[in-house]
Amino acid sequence: MTKRIRKAVLPVAGLGTRFLPATKAVPKEMLTVVDRPIIQYVVDEARAAGIEHIVFVTGRNKHVIEDHFDIAYELEETLNTRGKEEALGLLEKFRPEAGTTSFTRQQAPLGLGHAVWCARDLIGNEPFAVLLPDMVMKSEPGCLAQMVQTYEAHGGNVISVEEVPWDQTHKYGVVVKGDTFADGSFPITGMVEKPAQGTAPSNLYINGRYILQPEIFDLLEKQEKGAGGEIQLTDAMLSLMQQQNFFGVEFKGDTYDCGSKAGFLMANIAFALENEELSEEIRPLLQKLLG
Ligand code: UTP
């Protein structure tokens, strides 16, 4: 029997340097894709996968994320007085219930591994999900829900992967893949962070969604600084792989890396074109611009 995945960690303490100056005062997770901040898409994906409690690992200048998931009392009172029920309903729909979110500060951006470790007390001794909030996924069911199916079948640790062209593998964390099971998932026997051109063990890159067993925290605690002088999650996962099973699941859907300008713009276009009203308005401009 596998323990249910009830909690998720969303690390949001990064500096977002690729998006400066936009992210000088506004966290990158609060940049909007069409009509909602990036982070809202990821929280919705987690909740749709059955996550009951979300731990945000934040940093300085990130308090607006906390405000976004709280009641905006004055705004909501004003909307109420003015009879703006639709707007009020929207706010309610996207707000997690009181007591289902926690916020802890990373204090210093020492790396993704360190950010996840900061959530150890709030997660406790149970398996949990990690979702990188700048990776926005578009699929039904969501990426984490697809992973939960694999976790329920095989247990252990589960990583979501996607194909990239072989000549792009040097930009990503890439997995070593075992033989595929009947359900399409497969064992992962290794991973390499940004392999040199021509040396990648596969063209399957880790796309920012993980289900991990709590033993990862002890390993993160002992973890030395790795690539870039940061405490890397990949290094701790490689150590955990010596003791526990890891499984890969190929994500069926579209991923937008909203931490990069191109990915962010593509997400906006893709989500806007999916909205009937917006699509009608922007399509002629897109066609004109593309000549
Ligand atoms: P990124 O590598 O995208 O780093 O982190 P970043 O600082 O956010 O952005 P750039 O590269 O400077 O533009 C991947 C995820 O890990 C989180 C980030 O918030 C992001 O969600 N992270 C990274 C932390 O929470 N803490 C860290 O120390 C590093």
mmCIF file with all atom_site columns, N, CA and C in Angstrom, residues 173-206:
data_model
loop_
_atom_site.group_PDB
_atom_site.id
_atom_site.type_symbol
_atom_site.label_atom_id
_atom_site.label_alt_id
_atom_site.label_comp_id
_atom_site.label_asym_id
_atom_site.label_entity_id
_atom_site.label_seq_id
_atom_site.pdbx_PDB_ins_code
_atom_site.Cartn_x
_atom_site.Cartn_y
_atom_site.Cartn_z
_atom_site.occupancy
_atom_site.B_iso_or_equiv
_atom_site.pdbx_formal_charge
_atom_site.auth_seq_id
_atom_site.auth_comp_id
_atom_site.auth_asym_id
_atom_site.auth_atom_id
_atom_site.pdbx_PDB_model_num
ATOM 1   N N  . GLY A 1 173 ? 18.304 18.632 -17.188 1.00 0.00 ? 173 GLY A N  1
ATOM 2   C CA . GLY A 1 173 ? 18.579 17.440 -16.398 1.00 0.00 ? 173 GLY A CA 1
ATOM 3   C C  . GLY A 1 173 ? 17.958 16.273 -17.151 1.00 0.00 ? 173 GLY A C  1
ATOM 4   N N  . VAL A 1 174 ? 18.756 15.248 -17.463 1.00 0.00 ? 174 VAL A N  1
ATOM 5   C CA . VAL A 1 174 ? 18.303 14.160 -18.331 1.00 0.00 ? 174 VAL A CA 1
ATOM 6   C C  . VAL A 1 174 ? 18.395 12.843 -17.558 1.00 0.00 ? 174 VAL A C  1
ATOM 7   N N  . VAL A 1 175 ? 17.434 11.927 -17.797 1.00 0.00 ? 175 VAL A N  1
ATOM 8   C CA . VAL A 1 175 ? 17.421 10.680 -17.012 1.00 0.00 ? 175 VAL A CA 1
ATOM 9   C C  . VAL A 1 175 ? 18.023 9.499  -17.778 1.00 0.00 ? 175 VAL A C  1
ATOM 10  N N  . VAL A 1 176 ? 18.446 8.494  -17.001 1.00 0.00 ? 176 VAL A N  1
ATOM 11  C CA . VAL A 1 176 ? 18.846 7.203  -17.575 1.00 0.00 ? 176 VAL A CA 1
ATOM 12  C C  . VAL A 1 176 ? 17.626 6.298  -17.440 1.00 0.00 ? 176 VAL A C  1
ATOM 13  N N  . LYS A 1 177 ? 17.132 5.803  -18.571 1.00 0.00 ? 177 LYS A N  1
ATOM 14  C CA . LYS A 1 177 ? 15.837 5.115  -18.598 1.00 0.00 ? 177 LYS A CA 1
ATOM 15  C C  . LYS A 1 177 ? 16.004 3.602  -18.671 1.00 0.00 ? 177 LYS A C  1
ATOM 16  N N  . GLY A 1 178 ? 15.229 2.863  -17.844 1.00 0.00 ? 178 GLY A N  1
ATOM 17  C CA . GLY A 1 178 ? 15.185 1.394  -17.943 1.00 0.00 ? 178 GLY A CA 1
ATOM 18  C C  . GLY A 1 178 ? 14.087 0.964  -18.917 1.00 0.00 ? 178 GLY A C  1
ATOM 19  N N  . ASP A 1 179 ? 13.822 -0.355 -18.971 1.00 0.00 ? 179 ASP A N  1
ATOM 20  C CA . ASP A 1 179 ? 12.821 -0.866 -19.924 1.00 0.00 ? 179 ASP A CA 1
ATOM 21  C C  . ASP A 1 179 ? 11.404 -0.435 -19.531 1.00 0.00 ? 179 ASP A C  1
ATOM 22  N N  . THR A 1 180 ? 10.635 -0.058 -20.529 1.00 0.00 ? 180 THR A N  1
ATOM 23  C CA . THR A 1 180 ? 9.280  0.466  -20.296 1.00 0.00 ? 180 THR A CA 1
ATOM 24  C C  . THR A 1 180 ? 8.329  -0.640 -19.819 1.00 0.00 ? 180 THR A C  1
ATOM 25  N N  . PHE A 1 181 ? 7.516  -0.330 -18.785 1.00 0.00 ? 181 PHE A N  1
ATOM 26  C CA . PHE A 1 181 ? 6.482  -1.260 -18.292 1.00 0.00 ? 181 PHE A CA 1
ATOM 27  C C  . PHE A 1 181 ? 5.263  -1.198 -19.212 1.00 0.00 ? 181 PHE A C  1
ATOM 28  N N  . ALA A 1 182 ? 4.318  -2.118 -18.964 1.00 0.00 ? 182 ALA A N  1
ATOM 29  C CA . ALA A 1 182 ? 3.100  -2.161 -19.784 1.00 0.00 ? 182 ALA A CA 1
ATOM 30  C C  . ALA A 1 182 ? 2.303  -0.854 -19.679 1.00 0.00 ? 182 ALA A C  1
ATOM 31  N N  . ASP A 1 183 ? 2.367  -0.182 -18.526 1.00 0.00 ? 183 ASP A N  1
ATOM 32  C CA . ASP A 1 183 ? 1.576  1.048  -18.368 1.00 0.00 ? 183 ASP A CA 1
ATOM 33  C C  . ASP A 1 183 ? 2.302  2.289  -18.921 1.00 0.00 ? 183 ASP A C  1
ATOM 34  N N  . GLY A 1 184 ? 3.448  2.086  -19.535 1.00 0.00 ? 184 GLY A N  1
ATOM 35  C CA . GLY A 1 184 ? 4.143  3.212  -20.182 1.00 0.00 ? 184 GLY A CA 1
ATOM 36  C C  . GLY A 1 184 ? 5.194  3.856  -19.295 1.00 0.00 ? 184 GLY A C  1
ATOM 37  N N  . SER A 1 185 ? 5.159  3.588  -17.977 1.00 0.00 ? 185 SER A N  1
ATOM 38  C CA . SER A 1 185 ? 6.184  4.169  -17.106 1.00 0.00 ? 185 SER A CA 1
ATOM 39  C C  . SER A 1 185 ? 7.435  3.280  -17.152 1.00 0.00 ? 185 SER A C  1
ATOM 40  N N  . PHE A 1 186 ? 8.508  3.711  -16.505 1.00 0.00 ? 186 PHE A N  1
ATOM 41  C CA . PHE A 1 186 ? 9.777  2.957  -16.594 1.00 0.00 ? 186 PHE A CA 1
ATOM 42  C C  . PHE A 1 186 ? 10.654 3.288  -15.394 1.00 0.00 ? 186 PHE A C  1
ATOM 43  N N  . PRO A 1 187 ? 11.580 2.373  -15.055 1.00 0.00 ? 187 PRO A N  1
ATOM 44  C CA . PRO A 1 187 ? 12.506 2.692  -13.967 1.00 0.00 ? 187 PRO A CA 1
ATOM 45  C C  . PRO A 1 187 ? 13.495 3.758  -14.424 1.00 0.00 ? 187 PRO A C  1
ATOM 46  N N  . ILE A 1 188 ? 13.887 4.611  -13.495 1.00 0.00 ? 188 ILE A N  1
ATOM 47  C CA . ILE A 1 188 ? 14.967 5.563  -13.761 1.00 0.00 ? 188 ILE A CA 1
ATOM 48  C C  . ILE A 1 188 ? 16.165 5.090  -12.953 1.00 0.00 ? 188 ILE A C  1
ATOM 49  N N  . THR A 1 189 ? 17.289 4.905  -13.621 1.00 0.00 ? 189 THR A N  1
ATOM 50  C CA . THR A 1 189 ? 18.457 4.341  -12.926 1.00 0.00 ? 189 THR A CA 1
ATOM 51  C C  . THR A 1 189 ? 19.577 5.366  -12.763 1.00 0.00 ? 189 THR A C  1
ATOM 52  N N  . GLY A 1 190 ? 19.369 6.548  -13.283 1.00 0.00 ? 190 GLY A N  1
ATOM 53  C CA . GLY A 1 190 ? 20.380 7.593  -13.121 1.00 0.00 ? 190 GLY A CA 1
ATOM 54  C C  . GLY A 1 190 ? 19.879 8.897  -13.708 1.00 0.00 ? 190 GLY A C  1
ATOM 55  N N  . MET A 1 191 ? 20.597 9.962  -13.458 1.00 0.00 ? 191 MET A N  1
ATOM 56  C CA . MET A 1 191 ? 20.259 11.247 -14.093 1.00 0.00 ? 191 MET A CA 1
ATOM 57  C C  . MET A 1 191 ? 21.519 12.091 -14.183 1.00 0.00 ? 191 MET A C  1
ATOM 58  N N  . VAL A 1 192 ? 21.557 12.918 -15.211 1.00 0.00 ? 192 VAL A N  1
ATOM 59  C CA . VAL A 1 192 ? 22.729 13.764 -15.429 1.00 0.00 ? 192 VAL A CA 1
ATOM 60  C C  . VAL A 1 192 ? 22.248 15.190 -15.649 1.00 0.00 ? 192 VAL A C  1
ATOM 61  N N  . GLU A 1 193 ? 22.823 16.103 -14.887 1.00 0.00 ? 193 GLU A N  1
ATOM 62  C CA . GLU A 1 193 ? 22.454 17.514 -15.014 1.00 0.00 ? 193 GLU A CA 1
ATOM 63  C C  . GLU A 1 193 ? 23.265 18.131 -16.158 1.00 0.00 ? 193 GLU A C  1
ATOM 64  N N  . LYS A 1 194 ? 22.593 18.664 -17.151 1.00 0.00 ? 194 LYS A N  1
ATOM 65  C CA . LYS A 1 194 ? 23.230 19.333 -18.297 1.00 0.00 ? 194 LYS A CA 1
ATOM 66  C C  . LYS A 1 194 ? 24.425 18.562 -18.875 1.00 0.00 ? 194 LYS A C  1
ATOM 67  N N  . PRO A 1 195 ? 24.157 17.384 -19.458 1.00 0.00 ? 195 PRO A N  1
ATOM 68  C CA . PRO A 1 195 ? 25.264 16.578 -20.018 1.00 0.00 ? 195 PRO A CA 1
ATOM 69  C C  . PRO A 1 195 ? 25.937 17.291 -21.200 1.00 0.00 ? 195 PRO A C  1
ATOM 70  N N  . ALA A 1 196 ? 27.267 17.100 -21.324 1.00 0.00 ? 196 ALA A N  1
ATOM 71  C CA . ALA A 1 196 ? 27.996 17.714 -22.447 1.00 0.00 ? 196 ALA A CA 1
ATOM 72  C C  . ALA A 1 196 ? 27.424 17.184 -23.761 1.00 0.00 ? 196 ALA A C  1
ATOM 73  N N  . GLN A 1 197 ? 27.477 18.008 -24.796 1.00 0.00 ? 197 GLN A N  1
ATOM 74  C CA . GLN A 1 197 ? 26.941 17.640 -26.127 1.00 0.00 ? 197 GLN A CA 1
ATOM 75  C C  . GLN A 1 197 ? 27.402 16.238 -26.512 1.00 0.00 ? 197 GLN A C  1
ATOM 76  N N  . GLY A 1 198 ? 26.447 15.415 -26.944 1.00 0.00 ? 198 GLY A N  1
ATOM 77  C CA . GLY A 1 198 ? 26.800 14.079 -27.433 1.00 0.00 ? 198 GLY A CA 1
ATOM 78  C C  . GLY A 1 198 ? 26.961 13.021 -26.348 1.00 0.00 ? 198 GLY A C  1
ATOM 79  N N  . THR A 1 199 ? 26.759 13.386 -25.071 1.00 0.00 ? 199 THR A N  1
ATOM 80  C CA . THR A 1 199 ? 26.970 12.391 -24.006 1.00 0.00 ? 199 THR A CA 1
ATOM 81  C C  . THR A 1 199 ? 25.679 12.046 -23.250 1.00 0.00 ? 199 THR A C  1
ATOM 82  N N  . ALA A 1 200 ? 24.547 12.621 -23.661 1.00 0.00 ? 200 ALA A N  1
ATOM 83  C CA . ALA A 1 200 ? 23.298 12.420 -22.900 1.00 0.00 ? 200 ALA A CA 1
ATOM 84  C C  . ALA A 1 200 ? 22.877 10.950 -22.913 1.00 0.00 ? 200 ALA A C  1
ATOM 85  N N  . PRO A 1 201 ? 22.467 10.404 -21.757 1.00 0.00 ? 201 PRO A N  1
ATOM 86  C CA . PRO A 1 201 ? 22.047 9.005  -21.698 1.00 0.00 ? 201 PRO A CA 1
ATOM 87  C C  . PRO A 1 201 ? 20.657 8.777  -22.302 1.00 0.00 ? 201 PRO A C  1
ATOM 88  N N  . SER A 1 202 ? 19.882 9.829  -22.498 1.00 0.00 ? 202 SER A N  1
ATOM 89  C CA . SER A 1 202 ? 18.571 9.743  -23.167 1.00 0.00 ? 202 SER A CA 1
ATOM 90  C C  . SER A 1 202 ? 18.208 11.163 -23.595 1.00 0.00 ? 202 SER A C  1
ATOM 91  N N  . ASN A 1 203 ? 17.095 11.300 -24.296 1.00 0.00 ? 203 ASN A N  1
ATOM 92  C CA . ASN A 1 203 ? 16.637 12.666 -24.612 1.00 0.00 ? 203 ASN A CA 1
ATOM 93  C C  . ASN A 1 203 ? 15.378 13.001 -23.801 1.00 0.00 ? 203 ASN A C  1
ATOM 94  N N  . LEU A 1 204 ? 15.307 12.394 -22.592 1.00 0.00 ? 204 LEU A N  1
ATOM 95  C CA . LEU A 1 204 ? 14.162 12.650 -21.714 1.00 0.00 ? 204 LEU A CA 1
ATOM 96  C C  . LEU A 1 204 ? 14.601 13.597 -20.603 1.00 0.00 ? 204 LEU A C  1
ATOM 97  N N  . TYR A 1 205 ? 14.057 14.796 -20.601 1.00 0.00 ? 205 TYR A N  1
ATOM 98  C CA . TYR A 1 205 ? 14.475 15.768 -19.583 1.00 0.00 ? 205 TYR A CA 1
ATOM 99  C C  . TYR A 1 205 ? 13.439 15.867 -18.467 1.00 0.00 ? 205 TYR A C  1
ATOM 100 N N  . ILE A 1 206 ? 13.925 16.221 -17.287 1.00 0.00 ? 206 ILE A N  1
ATOM 101 C CA . ILE A 1 206 ? 13.070 16.350 -16.102 1.00 0.00 ? 206 ILE A CA 1
ATOM 102 C C  . ILE A 1 206 ? 12.357 17.694 -16.189 1.00 0.00 ? 206 ILE A C  1
#
